[in-house]
Structure formats: C-alpha cells, structure tokens
Coordinates of C-alpha atoms and ligand atoms in Angstrom, one line a residue:
M1 CA 20.1 7.5 -19.9
S2 CA 21.1 9.5 -23.0
D3 CA 19.8 6.5 -25.1
L4 CA 16.4 6.7 -23.5
R5 CA 16.3 10.5 -23.7
E6 CA 17.3 10.5 -27.4
Q7 CA 14.7 7.9 -28.1
L8 CA 11.9 9.9 -26.3
N9 CA 13.1 13.1 -28.1
R10 CA 12.9 11.2 -31.5
T11 CA 9.6 9.6 -30.7
P12 CA 7.7 11.0 -27.8
L13 CA 5.6 8.5 -25.8
R14 CA 1.8 8.7 -26.3
L15 CA 0.0 8.6 -23.0
S16 CA -3.6 8.2 -22.3
G17 CA -5.9 6.9 -19.5
Y18 CA -6.4 3.3 -18.7
V19 CA -10.0 2.1 -17.9
A20 CA -11.2 -1.5 -17.2
D21 CA -7.9 -3.0 -18.1
R22 CA -7.5 -1.1 -21.5
F23 CA -5.5 2.0 -22.4
T24 CA -8.2 4.4 -23.8
A25 CA -8.3 5.5 -27.4
S26 CA -6.5 8.8 -27.8
S27 CA -8.1 10.1 -31.0
G28 CA -10.1 13.3 -30.7
S29 CA -8.7 14.2 -27.1
E30 CA -7.0 17.4 -26.3
E31 CA -3.2 16.9 -26.9
I32 CA -0.8 18.2 -24.2
G33 CA 2.9 18.2 -24.5
V34 CA 5.0 16.7 -21.7
F35 CA 8.5 18.0 -21.5
D36 CA 12.0 17.1 -20.1
P37 CA 12.9 20.2 -18.0
T38 CA 16.6 19.6 -18.6
T39 CA 16.5 19.6 -22.4
E40 CA 13.2 21.6 -22.8
K41 CA 12.3 19.0 -25.5
Q42 CA 9.0 17.1 -25.7
V43 CA 9.2 13.6 -24.3
A44 CA 5.4 12.6 -24.4
T45 CA 2.1 13.7 -25.8
L46 CA -0.6 13.3 -23.3
F47 CA -4.0 12.6 -24.6
E48 CA -6.3 14.4 -22.1
S49 CA -9.0 12.3 -20.4
S50 CA -12.2 14.1 -21.0
A51 CA -15.2 14.3 -18.6
D52 CA -16.6 11.2 -20.4
E53 CA -13.6 9.3 -20.0
V54 CA -13.4 10.1 -16.3
D55 CA -17.0 8.9 -16.0
A56 CA -16.1 5.7 -17.7
A57 CA -13.1 5.3 -15.3
V58 CA -15.2 5.9 -12.1
S59 CA -17.9 3.4 -13.5
A60 CA -15.4 0.8 -14.1
A61 CA -14.0 1.2 -10.6
R62 CA -17.5 1.3 -9.2
M63 CA -18.5 -2.0 -11.1
A64 CA -15.2 -3.6 -9.8
F65 CA -16.0 -2.5 -6.3
D66 CA -19.6 -3.5 -6.1
K67 CA -19.6 -6.6 -8.4
G68 CA -16.0 -7.7 -8.8
P69 CA -13.9 -10.0 -6.7
W70 CA -11.6 -7.4 -5.2
G71 CA -14.0 -6.1 -2.5
R72 CA -14.3 -9.7 -1.2
A73 CA -10.7 -10.7 -1.7
T74 CA -9.1 -12.3 1.4
V75 CA -6.1 -10.6 2.9
A76 CA -3.9 -13.3 1.5
E77 CA -5.2 -12.6 -2.1
R78 CA -4.6 -8.9 -1.6
Q79 CA -1.1 -9.5 -0.1
L80 CA -0.2 -11.5 -3.2
A81 CA -1.3 -8.8 -5.5
L82 CA 0.5 -6.0 -3.5
N83 CA 3.6 -8.2 -3.4
A84 CA 3.5 -8.8 -7.1
I85 CA 3.2 -5.0 -7.8
H86 CA 6.2 -4.4 -5.5
D87 CA 8.2 -6.9 -7.5
A88 CA 7.1 -5.5 -10.8
I89 CA 8.3 -2.1 -9.8
L90 CA 11.7 -3.3 -8.7
S91 CA 12.2 -5.4 -11.8
H92 CA 11.7 -2.2 -13.8
A93 CA 13.5 0.0 -11.3
D94 CA 16.3 1.3 -13.6
E95 CA 13.9 2.2 -16.3
L96 CA 11.5 3.9 -13.9
A97 CA 14.2 5.9 -12.3
L98 CA 15.3 7.1 -15.7
L99 CA 11.9 8.1 -16.8
E100 CA 11.4 10.0 -13.5
T101 CA 14.6 11.8 -13.9
I102 CA 13.9 12.7 -17.4
N103 CA 10.4 13.9 -16.6
T104 CA 11.1 15.8 -13.4
G105 CA 14.8 16.9 -13.5
I106 CA 15.4 15.4 -10.2
P107 CA 18.9 13.8 -10.0
L108 CA 19.1 10.2 -11.0
A109 CA 21.0 9.4 -7.9
Q110 CA 17.8 10.4 -5.9
T111 CA 15.2 8.8 -8.2
R112 CA 17.1 5.5 -8.3
T113 CA 17.9 5.2 -4.6
V114 CA 14.9 7.0 -3.0
H115 CA 11.8 7.5 -5.3
I116 CA 11.5 4.1 -7.0
P117 CA 12.6 1.9 -4.1
R118 CA 10.1 3.8 -2.1
A119 CA 7.4 3.4 -4.5
A120 CA 7.9 -0.4 -4.4
Y121 CA 8.2 -0.4 -0.6
N122 CA 4.8 1.2 -0.2
F123 CA 3.2 -2.0 -1.6
R124 CA 5.3 -4.4 0.4
F125 CA 4.6 -2.3 3.5
F126 CA 0.8 -2.3 3.1
A127 CA 0.8 -6.1 2.3
E128 CA 2.4 -6.7 5.6
Y129 CA 0.3 -4.3 7.5
I130 CA -3.0 -5.6 6.5
N131 CA -2.0 -9.0 7.9
Q132 CA -1.7 -7.5 11.4
A133 CA -4.2 -4.7 11.4
G134 CA -7.3 -5.3 13.2
G135 CA -10.3 -3.6 14.9
D136 CA -11.3 -3.1 18.6
V137 CA -13.4 -5.0 20.9
F138 CA -14.9 -3.4 24.1
T139 CA -16.6 -5.2 26.8
Q140 CA -17.0 -2.6 29.4
E141 CA -20.6 -2.2 28.9
P142 CA -22.5 -4.9 31.1
G143 CA -23.9 -7.7 28.9
L144 CA -22.5 -6.2 25.7
M145 CA -19.7 -6.7 23.3
S146 CA -18.8 -3.7 21.1
L147 CA -17.0 -4.4 17.9
V148 CA -15.2 -1.9 15.8
T149 CA -14.3 -3.1 12.3
Y150 CA -13.1 -1.4 9.2
E151 CA -14.6 -1.9 5.8
P152 CA -13.4 -0.6 2.4
I153 CA -14.8 2.9 1.6
G154 CA -15.4 2.2 -2.1
V155 CA -14.0 4.1 -5.1
C156 CA -11.1 6.3 -4.2
A157 CA -9.8 9.2 -6.4
L158 CA -6.1 9.4 -6.0
I159 CA -4.5 12.6 -7.0
G160 CA -0.7 13.1 -7.1
P161 CA 1.8 15.9 -7.4
W162 CA 4.8 16.4 -9.8
N163 CA 7.6 16.6 -7.1
M164 CA 7.8 12.7 -6.5
P165 CA 5.3 11.4 -9.0
L166 CA 5.6 7.7 -8.6
G167 CA 6.7 7.4 -4.9
L168 CA 3.8 9.6 -3.6
T169 CA 1.2 8.3 -5.9
A170 CA 2.2 4.7 -5.1
M171 CA 1.7 5.2 -1.5
K172 CA -2.0 6.2 -2.2
I173 CA -2.5 3.4 -4.6
A174 CA -0.9 0.7 -2.2
G175 CA -3.1 2.0 0.8
A176 CA -6.3 2.2 -1.1
L177 CA -5.9 -1.4 -2.6
A178 CA -4.6 -2.9 0.7
F179 CA -7.9 -2.1 2.4
G180 CA -10.1 -3.5 -0.4
N181 CA -10.9 -0.4 -2.4
T182 CA -10.8 0.3 -6.2
C183 CA -9.4 3.5 -7.6
V184 CA -9.1 6.1 -10.2
V185 CA -5.6 7.7 -10.3
K186 CA -4.7 11.0 -11.7
P187 CA -1.1 12.1 -11.9
S188 CA 0.0 15.6 -12.6
E189 CA -0.2 16.6 -16.3
L190 CA 3.5 17.7 -15.9
T191 CA 4.8 14.3 -14.8
P192 CA 2.6 11.3 -16.1
L193 CA 5.4 9.2 -17.3
T194 CA 6.2 6.8 -14.5
V195 CA 2.6 6.5 -13.2
T196 CA 1.3 5.7 -16.6
R197 CA 4.2 3.2 -17.1
L198 CA 3.2 1.5 -13.7
F199 CA -0.1 0.5 -15.3
E200 CA 1.7 -1.2 -18.1
I201 CA 4.2 -3.1 -16.0
I202 CA 1.4 -4.4 -13.6
E203 CA -0.9 -5.6 -16.2
G204 CA -2.7 -8.8 -15.4
I205 CA -2.1 -8.5 -11.5
L206 CA -5.4 -7.0 -10.4
P207 CA -8.9 -7.9 -11.4
E208 CA -10.4 -5.6 -14.2
G209 CA -11.5 -2.2 -13.1
V210 CA -9.7 -2.3 -9.8
M211 CA -7.1 0.4 -10.8
N212 CA -7.9 3.1 -13.5
L213 CA -6.1 6.0 -14.8
V214 CA -7.1 9.4 -16.1
N215 CA -4.5 11.6 -17.4
G216 CA -5.0 15.4 -18.0
R217 CA -4.9 18.9 -16.5
G218 CA -6.1 19.6 -13.1
H219 CA -8.8 22.1 -14.0
V220 CA -10.1 19.7 -16.7
T221 CA -9.5 16.0 -15.8
G222 CA -8.9 16.6 -12.0
T223 CA -12.0 18.7 -11.6
S224 CA -14.3 16.1 -13.5
L225 CA -12.8 13.4 -11.3
V226 CA -13.3 15.2 -7.8
S227 CA -16.8 16.4 -8.7
H228 CA -17.9 13.0 -10.0
P229 CA -20.9 11.7 -7.8
G230 CA -19.5 8.1 -8.2
I231 CA -16.5 8.6 -6.1
D232 CA -16.4 7.8 -2.4
M233 CA -13.4 9.8 -1.3
V234 CA -10.4 11.8 -2.5
S235 CA -6.9 11.3 -1.3
F236 CA -4.9 14.4 -2.6
T237 CA -1.4 15.6 -2.4
G238 CA -0.6 18.9 -3.7
G239 CA -0.8 22.6 -3.1
T240 CA -3.0 24.2 -0.4
V241 CA -5.0 26.3 -2.9
T242 CA -5.8 23.4 -5.0
G243 CA -6.7 21.3 -2.0
A244 CA -9.1 24.0 -0.8
A245 CA -10.9 24.1 -4.0
I246 CA -11.2 20.3 -4.1
L247 CA -12.6 20.3 -0.5
G248 CA -15.2 22.8 -1.6
S249 CA -16.3 20.6 -4.4
L250 CA -16.5 17.5 -2.0
A251 CA -18.6 19.4 0.5
K252 CA -21.6 19.3 -1.9
G253 CA -21.7 15.5 -1.9
I254 CA -20.6 15.1 1.8
K255 CA -17.5 13.1 0.5
G256 CA -14.5 12.2 2.5
S257 CA -11.1 13.3 1.8
A258 CA -7.5 13.3 3.0
M259 CA -5.3 16.2 2.1
E260 CA -1.5 16.3 2.1
L261 CA -0.8 20.0 1.3
G262 CA 2.0 22.3 1.5
G263 CA 4.6 23.3 4.1
K264 CA 7.1 25.9 5.3
S265 CA 9.0 23.8 7.9
A266 CA 11.1 25.3 10.6
N267 CA 14.6 23.8 10.9
I268 CA 15.9 24.9 14.3
V269 CA 19.6 24.7 15.1
F270 CA 20.5 25.3 18.7
A271 CA 24.1 26.2 19.7
D272 CA 24.4 22.9 21.4
S273 CA 23.7 20.8 18.3
D274 CA 26.1 18.6 16.6
F275 CA 27.3 21.3 14.2
E276 CA 28.5 19.2 11.2
Q277 CA 25.3 17.0 11.3
A278 CA 23.1 20.2 11.5
V279 CA 24.8 21.8 8.5
D280 CA 24.6 18.6 6.4
A281 CA 21.0 18.2 7.3
A282 CA 20.2 21.8 6.6
L283 CA 21.5 21.4 3.0
M284 CA 19.7 18.3 2.6
S285 CA 16.5 19.5 3.8
S286 CA 16.6 22.6 1.6
F287 CA 18.1 21.2 -1.6
M288 CA 17.3 17.5 -2.0
N289 CA 14.7 16.8 -4.7
N290 CA 15.8 20.2 -6.2
G291 CA 14.2 21.7 -3.2
Q292 CA 10.9 20.8 -4.5
M293 CA 9.7 18.9 -1.2
C294 CA 6.6 19.5 0.9
L295 CA 8.7 18.7 3.9
A296 CA 11.6 20.8 3.1
G297 CA 13.1 22.3 6.2
S298 CA 14.2 25.4 4.5
R299 CA 13.0 28.0 7.0
I300 CA 16.3 27.7 8.9
F301 CA 16.4 29.3 12.5
V302 CA 20.1 29.6 13.7
D303 CA 21.2 30.2 17.3
R304 CA 22.9 33.6 17.3
K305 CA 25.8 32.1 19.3
I306 CA 26.8 29.9 16.4
S307 CA 25.5 31.9 13.5
D308 CA 28.7 33.3 12.0
R309 CA 30.2 29.8 11.8
F310 CA 26.9 28.2 10.6
I311 CA 26.1 30.8 8.0
D312 CA 29.8 30.7 6.6
S313 CA 29.7 27.0 6.5
F314 CA 26.2 26.6 5.0
T315 CA 26.9 29.4 2.4
R316 CA 30.1 27.9 1.3
R317 CA 28.4 24.6 0.8
V318 CA 25.5 26.0 -1.1
K319 CA 27.9 27.7 -3.5
A320 CA 29.6 24.4 -4.0
L321 CA 26.4 22.4 -4.9
K322 CA 26.9 20.6 -8.3
I323 CA 24.1 21.9 -10.6
G324 CA 23.6 20.3 -14.0
D325 CA 22.2 17.4 -16.0
P326 CA 20.4 15.3 -13.5
A327 CA 21.3 12.1 -15.3
L328 CA 25.0 12.5 -14.7
S329 CA 26.5 11.0 -11.5
G330 CA 27.6 13.7 -9.1
T331 CA 24.8 16.2 -10.0
E332 CA 23.2 17.5 -6.7
I333 CA 20.8 19.9 -8.3
G334 CA 18.8 19.5 -11.6
P335 CA 16.4 22.0 -13.4
M336 CA 13.0 23.3 -11.9
I337 CA 10.1 21.4 -13.3
N338 CA 9.3 24.2 -15.8
H339 CA 9.6 27.7 -16.8
S340 CA 7.0 29.2 -14.4
Q341 CA 8.5 27.4 -11.4
R342 CA 11.8 29.0 -12.2
E343 CA 10.1 32.3 -12.6
R344 CA 8.6 31.8 -9.2
M345 CA 12.2 31.4 -7.8
E346 CA 13.3 34.5 -9.4
R347 CA 10.1 36.3 -8.0
Y348 CA 11.1 35.2 -4.4
A349 CA 14.7 36.1 -4.8
G350 CA 13.5 39.7 -5.8
S351 CA 10.9 39.8 -3.2
G352 CA 13.4 38.7 -0.5
L353 CA 15.8 41.5 -1.5
G354 CA 13.0 44.0 -1.6
E355 CA 11.9 43.2 1.9
G356 CA 15.4 43.6 3.3
A357 CA 16.9 40.0 3.3
T358 CA 20.7 39.6 2.5
L359 CA 21.6 37.4 -0.3
L360 CA 24.0 34.7 0.9
A361 CA 24.2 32.6 -2.3
G362 CA 22.5 32.0 -5.6
G363 CA 19.5 34.1 -6.5
H364 CA 19.7 33.9 -10.3
R365 CA 19.3 31.8 -13.3
C366 CA 22.5 29.7 -14.0
A367 CA 24.6 31.8 -16.3
N368 CA 26.3 28.8 -17.9
L369 CA 23.2 26.7 -18.5
N370 CA 21.2 28.2 -21.2
T371 CA 19.0 25.2 -21.9
G372 CA 16.8 23.8 -19.1
F373 CA 15.1 25.5 -16.3
F374 CA 18.0 25.8 -14.0
F375 CA 18.2 28.2 -11.1
E376 CA 21.2 28.7 -8.6
P377 CA 20.5 27.1 -5.2
T378 CA 19.8 30.1 -3.2
A379 CA 20.1 31.1 0.5
M380 CA 19.0 34.5 2.1
L381 CA 19.3 35.8 5.6
A382 CA 16.0 37.4 6.6
P383 CA 15.7 40.1 9.2
T384 CA 12.2 39.0 10.4
N385 CA 9.9 36.1 10.1
E386 CA 7.3 38.2 8.3
L387 CA 9.0 38.2 4.9
A388 CA 7.2 36.4 2.1
I389 CA 10.3 34.1 1.8
C390 CA 9.8 33.0 5.3
Q391 CA 6.0 32.7 5.1
E392 CA 5.2 31.3 1.7
E393 CA 6.1 27.9 0.2
I394 CA 8.6 28.5 -2.5
F395 CA 9.0 24.8 -3.6
G396 CA 12.5 25.1 -5.0
P397 CA 16.2 25.3 -4.0
F398 CA 15.8 28.2 -1.7
A399 CA 16.7 28.5 2.0
A400 CA 15.6 31.3 4.2
L401 CA 17.8 31.7 7.2
Q402 CA 16.9 33.7 10.5
L403 CA 18.7 34.2 13.8
F404 CA 17.3 33.7 17.3
D405 CA 18.3 34.2 20.9
D406 CA 16.3 31.9 23.0
E407 CA 14.1 29.0 23.0
D408 CA 10.8 30.6 23.6
E409 CA 11.4 33.1 21.0
V410 CA 12.2 30.4 18.3
I411 CA 9.2 28.3 19.2
A412 CA 6.9 31.2 18.7
K413 CA 8.6 32.2 15.3
A414 CA 8.5 28.5 14.2
N415 CA 4.7 28.4 15.0
D416 CA 4.1 31.7 13.4
S417 CA 3.2 30.1 10.0
D418 CA -0.1 29.1 8.2
F419 CA 1.6 25.7 7.6
G420 CA 2.2 22.9 10.1
L421 CA 3.7 20.0 8.3
V422 CA 7.2 19.3 9.9
G423 CA 9.5 20.8 12.5
Y424 CA 13.2 20.0 12.6
V425 CA 15.1 20.3 15.9
W426 CA 18.9 20.0 16.4
T427 CA 20.1 20.0 19.9
E428 CA 22.1 17.7 22.1
D429 CA 19.9 18.5 25.2
L430 CA 17.4 15.8 25.5
N431 CA 15.1 17.9 27.7
R432 CA 15.1 20.8 25.4
S433 CA 14.4 18.5 22.5
M434 CA 11.4 17.1 24.2
R435 CA 10.1 20.6 25.2
V436 CA 10.4 22.0 21.8
A437 CA 9.0 18.9 20.1
S438 CA 5.9 19.1 22.2
A439 CA 5.6 22.9 21.5
L440 CA 5.8 22.8 17.7
R441 CA 2.3 22.8 16.1
T442 CA 3.3 20.4 13.2
G443 CA 2.2 16.9 12.3
T444 CA 5.8 15.5 12.4
V445 CA 8.8 16.6 14.5
L446 CA 12.2 15.4 13.5
V447 CA 14.9 15.7 16.3
N448 CA 18.5 15.4 15.1
T449 CA 17.7 13.8 11.9
P450 CA 16.9 15.2 8.4
I451 CA 13.9 13.9 6.4
V452 CA 12.6 10.5 7.3
R453 CA 9.3 9.0 6.4
D454 CA 8.4 5.9 8.5
L455 CA 5.3 4.3 7.1
R456 CA 4.3 2.9 10.5
T457 CA 3.7 6.5 11.8
G458 CA 1.2 9.0 10.3
F459 CA 2.4 11.7 8.1
G460 CA 0.3 14.9 7.6
G461 CA -0.1 18.4 8.6
Y462 CA -1.6 20.7 11.2
K463 CA -3.2 24.0 9.9
Q464 CA -3.1 24.5 6.2
S465 CA -0.7 21.6 5.6
G466 CA -3.6 19.2 5.4
L467 CA -6.3 16.9 6.8
G468 CA -5.7 13.2 7.8
R469 CA -2.4 11.3 8.0
E470 CA -0.8 8.9 5.6
G471 CA 0.9 5.8 7.0
A472 CA -0.3 2.6 8.7
K473 CA -3.3 3.6 10.8
G474 CA -3.8 6.9 9.2
S475 CA -4.2 5.3 5.8
Q476 CA -6.5 2.7 7.4
A477 CA -8.6 5.7 8.7
M478 CA -8.4 7.3 5.2
F479 CA -9.3 4.2 3.1
T480 CA -11.9 2.7 5.3
E481 CA -15.3 3.2 7.0
M482 CA -15.3 2.5 10.6
K483 CA -18.2 0.2 11.5
T484 CA -19.6 -0.4 15.1
T485 CA -21.4 -3.6 15.7
I486 CA -22.8 -4.1 19.3
I487 CA -23.9 -7.5 20.3
A488 CA -25.8 -8.6 23.4
R489 CA -24.1 -11.4 25.3
E490 CA -27.2 -12.1 27.5
P491 CA -30.9 -11.1 27.3
R492 CA -31.2 -7.2 27.7
K493 CA -33.1 -5.7 30.5
M494 CA -35.1 -3.0 29.0
P495 CA -38.3 -1.0 29.9
R496 CA -41.2 -2.9 28.3
M497 CA -43.3 -0.3 26.4
G498 CA -46.9 -0.5 25.3
M499 CA -47.7 -3.0 28.1
A500 CA -50.6 -1.0 29.6
G501 CA -53.2 -2.9 27.6
A502 CA -51.3 -6.2 27.4
Ligands
NDP1 P1 -1.0 21.3 -7.4 O1 -2.0 21.5 -6.2 O2 -0.9 22.3 -8.4 O3 -1.6 19.9 -8.2 C1 -1.6 18.6 -7.5 C2 -2.4 17.6 -8.3 O4 -3.8 18.2 -8.4 C3 -2.0 17.6 -9.8 O5 -2.3 16.3 -10.2 C4 -2.9 18.6 -10.5 O6 -3.0 18.4 -11.9 C5 -4.1 18.3 -9.7 N1 -5.2 19.5 -9.8 C6 -5.0 20.8 -10.0 N2 -6.1 21.4 -9.9 C7 -7.2 20.5 -9.6 C8 -8.4 20.6 -9.5 N3 -9.1 21.8 -9.5 N4 -9.1 19.4 -9.2 C9 -8.5 18.3 -9.1 N5 -7.2 18.1 -9.3 C10 -6.5 19.2 -9.5 O7 0.3 20.7 -6.7 P2 1.6 20.5 -7.4 O8 1.6 19.4 -8.4 O9 2.1 21.8 -7.9 O10 2.6 20.0 -6.2 C11 3.1 20.8 -5.4 C12 2.6 21.0 -4.1 O11 2.2 19.7 -3.5 C13 3.3 21.7 -3.1 O12 2.4 22.7 -2.5 C14 3.7 20.7 -2.2 O13 3.9 21.2 -0.8 C15 2.6 19.8 -2.1 N6 3.0 18.5 -1.7 C16 2.6 18.1 -0.4 C17 3.0 16.9 0.1 C18 2.5 16.3 1.3 O14 2.7 15.2 1.6 N7 2.1 17.2 2.3 C19 4.0 16.1 -0.6 C20 4.4 16.6 -1.9 C21 3.9 17.7 -2.4 P3 -2.1 19.2 -12.9 O15 -0.7 19.2 -12.4 O16 -2.3 18.3 -14.1 O17 -2.7 20.4 -13.0

C-alpha cells in the first residue's frame, strides 16, 4: 500500500476521458487535483472533459448503439463480455482496492472485501440475469395474443457518487450493458481513480464506443452530460439536491431517469431484540464506510426499557473504534473524503448541541491526527426527532439516538422524514416485525440484519430518496423500453366502416 501511495505522491496519475476506445487528449483542459484524504497529498491530476468532449462521448455511444454490433448482440455474446469484465476486475482486485482506499479513505479491509468483489459481482449477476429474464404474454383477450418485450433504451448517462465509486458505478454499467445499451460514465471528480482504471483493464472486451468515460466536475462535465440531447436516460446516484437539478434538466427533453438519492434511515431497536446483535448492527450501520453510506441506519430509535444498557454499550464501543490510516489492518474508521465533509461533521455536532442533544461520544476533529480529514466517530442522544441531526443526511460517522415507548410512536417518528430509503427493525417478535415492516414508508426494510444488498431485489427509495429501483427487474425497467405487440390469432370481427356506398 505505502509503495503505491508513495508512487502516486511522487508521480500523480493523469486522468482524462475515454471516447471511442481511446483516452482523450489532456492538453488545454481544466486541470483538477485529486487527493488522498489520509495524507492530503495529490494523487492524480484530472483533465476535465469539456462540453465538446462530452459531445464526442455521447456521439460515440450513439454511433455504437445505432450502427455498432452491441445493440444486436445475442444474449450469449453479452454474457461473454460481462463475464470477461467480471474476471478482469477480480484479476486486478488488490490494485483496485488499494486505489479505492487511497482515493476515498475507506478502510482497505472494506474496499478489499466489499467494494471490489461487489463491483465484479454486478457483472456476473447481470450476465446470469439476462439469460433468464423474459417478457410477458397475455391471452385473455379473445382472439388476441399480447406480447410485452423489453428493448434497450439507447445511450445511458451513468453518474456515480464518491462514497463507493467503483461498486456503485459498476452496478449501473453492468445493468446498462446487460440490456444492450451503450453508455457514457461520469464518476465523481473527487474519486475518479478506480472507475478510470476500469476502462484500462477491460480494454478490448467491448466493441468501440459502447462504454465511454467523461471526467470532471458536476457543474461542468455533469451538467453538459445530462443536458445533452443525444442521451436517452440518466441513471444517477448522489445527493437529493443534485438529483432534483438533474430531473429539472431532463424534463425539457422528456428523458427518463433513475435516481438513487439520499437517506436518513431509522434503525428501530425494540426491547425484545437480540441485544448483542442489535448493538453490533447499530455500529455497523452507522460507521461502516466511514459512515458515508446512503443506507446508513444512523437514526437509531431505542426502546426506553433497554435504553440505559443499550446507550452504555453503544457509547463504549463508539469510543473504542479504531481511527487511523485506512490502509492499516485493524483500522475501522478512516478520514472523511475532504475538508468540507469534515466541516460538515463539525457543523452538525455544533447544531446538535445547540438544539439540546447530549453528546455521548466524539464530536471533534481527532486531536492526535493532524494530517488527514479525520473526525471522531460521534454519537448524540436527541430529545426529539425534529433536530437537524435527526432529519438531515450527515453522511459521515455520526449516530443520532432517540428513545421511544411504544410501537405506534416509533413508526410515526421513523416515517417523519423527507427520506424513505431503508428501515431497520430489531425484534424477536415475528408479528411485530411484519407489522412494522409494512408500516415503514421505505423502499427496503431489513429485519434483524444490518446492511444487505440482494441484487435479485429492487433497491431504491420512497419520497426524496429517489425514483426507480436498482436490481434485477428494477434495472430492467430502468434500462429498457417496454414494448407491447398485440397479434390477432384469428380474423378480427370489427365494424365495417364506409360500407354505405359499397
Ligand atoms: P452529489 O450529488 O454531490 O454528486 C453525485 C454525482 O453527480 C457526482 O459524480 C457529481 O460530480 C455529479 N454532479 C454534481 N452536480 C451535477 C450536475 N449538476 N449535473 C450532473 N452531475 C452532477 O453526491 P455525492 O457524490 O456527494 O454523493 C453523496 C450522496 O449520494 C449522498 O446524498 C448519498 O446519500 C447519495 N447516495 C445514494 C445512494 C443510493 O443508492 N440511494 C448510494 C450512495 C450515495 P462531482 O462530484 O464531480 O461534482
């Protein structure tokens, strides 16, 4: 790790876009520094894709879709390519995990065991899925057969966030390609290392122009991409404010979209839960990935009957979390992605105290870590659900605990949120788990389990957490046009118009 880090510090990578099978020229572009949040040193220079370059990328994808072989490739051919990408990622797994850790500050233990295997698995999953996925046939209408089939939608703009750069962007790429589309990918300007490297390691697997890359800031490259008339849809994962701006720009062209946005997920711990499991999961849901997770279950509701014991155990464990260099084994929390994300943590710590919350742990920059954007894992006990720390997505290692007395009360509080991504329920009472799961207004409910993504199911949000679902059928809906073909199975009886003079 330190070898690669030193090498990047000595000679930062030069990153650009990738259009029609070639990395684009970098001269004359705006140059943006990409940093390692642990050392605060520059690890790459990003040559920003201009509007012209975005245009070239969309044109290449359009040409590949309209005239190239990919749109007409058989399922077997697409499976072959997807499986080859899966294998290419796994054969570079160590390097990709290191790059991801250097660029994001997420512990290597997590990028190695979760992010990169997940990125690869997306391709294998969709390769398998398209072999079984089908349409529908209806024969209820007398004399007719109605067929529902799914066709590729065209050129997909795929925009990913910085908190799981390769894993989340790979899911979009795999889904778009599996259903026969071509694409233009834009990673976050903060974390372009692994997605750009992906284009190098899969060179030659796909026909020219099927997968293109633009690199740059959201308000420059991202805006050019989502407002380009040549795209057919946008699949976006990121913040709710950005998602809303993109939706506004898509409305003009009546373009489709899928939006995976923010969350503020309730994690409800009833007195009859398996206590140790519930504490373990509350820690994991709040602090894994440095707490920078859309599906963080960091709005923790604790049954008053067990609150003293729960808060004591949770707080002791938060204070014992191992913070430091994410490359070292044993590190549980790395740095925030950048300076402004750490300031955001400070602001929420201040606002929590100002609004009457009690500090249980953390709340400050790490006194002994002067380099790197480190912030202490933080837990606060909030008097009500109205506090900003209970309503707004903080996106860092920050848990906001509240107490409750009964089931109806906690359901109402859990649903009192602009978001609706995930709900976590901890109880040993089956009937209660079913009642609460159906009452929660969230796209996913997890009962007695921490974070799980099962690609066979749809993942996405109610309310301001998004539009559409990612996963098998959800991705099919996202990346295809549904076509209805109705065929007469016998001559049709119909009124014969215009027969008066016949
Ligand atoms: P942002 O919304 O800031 O950015 C997401 C992506 O959009 C980045 O690539 C960004 O580029 C780009 N972008 C920014 N502005 C525009 C624009 N006007 N037009 C087009 N693209 C633009 O989100 P973050 O990267 O900060 O990610 C964190 C957010 O993502 C959190 O809210 C989190 O909840 C959400 N998220 C949701 C998930 C889900 O599945 N629901 C999963 C993971 C994260 P750049 O960074 O270069 O500016």
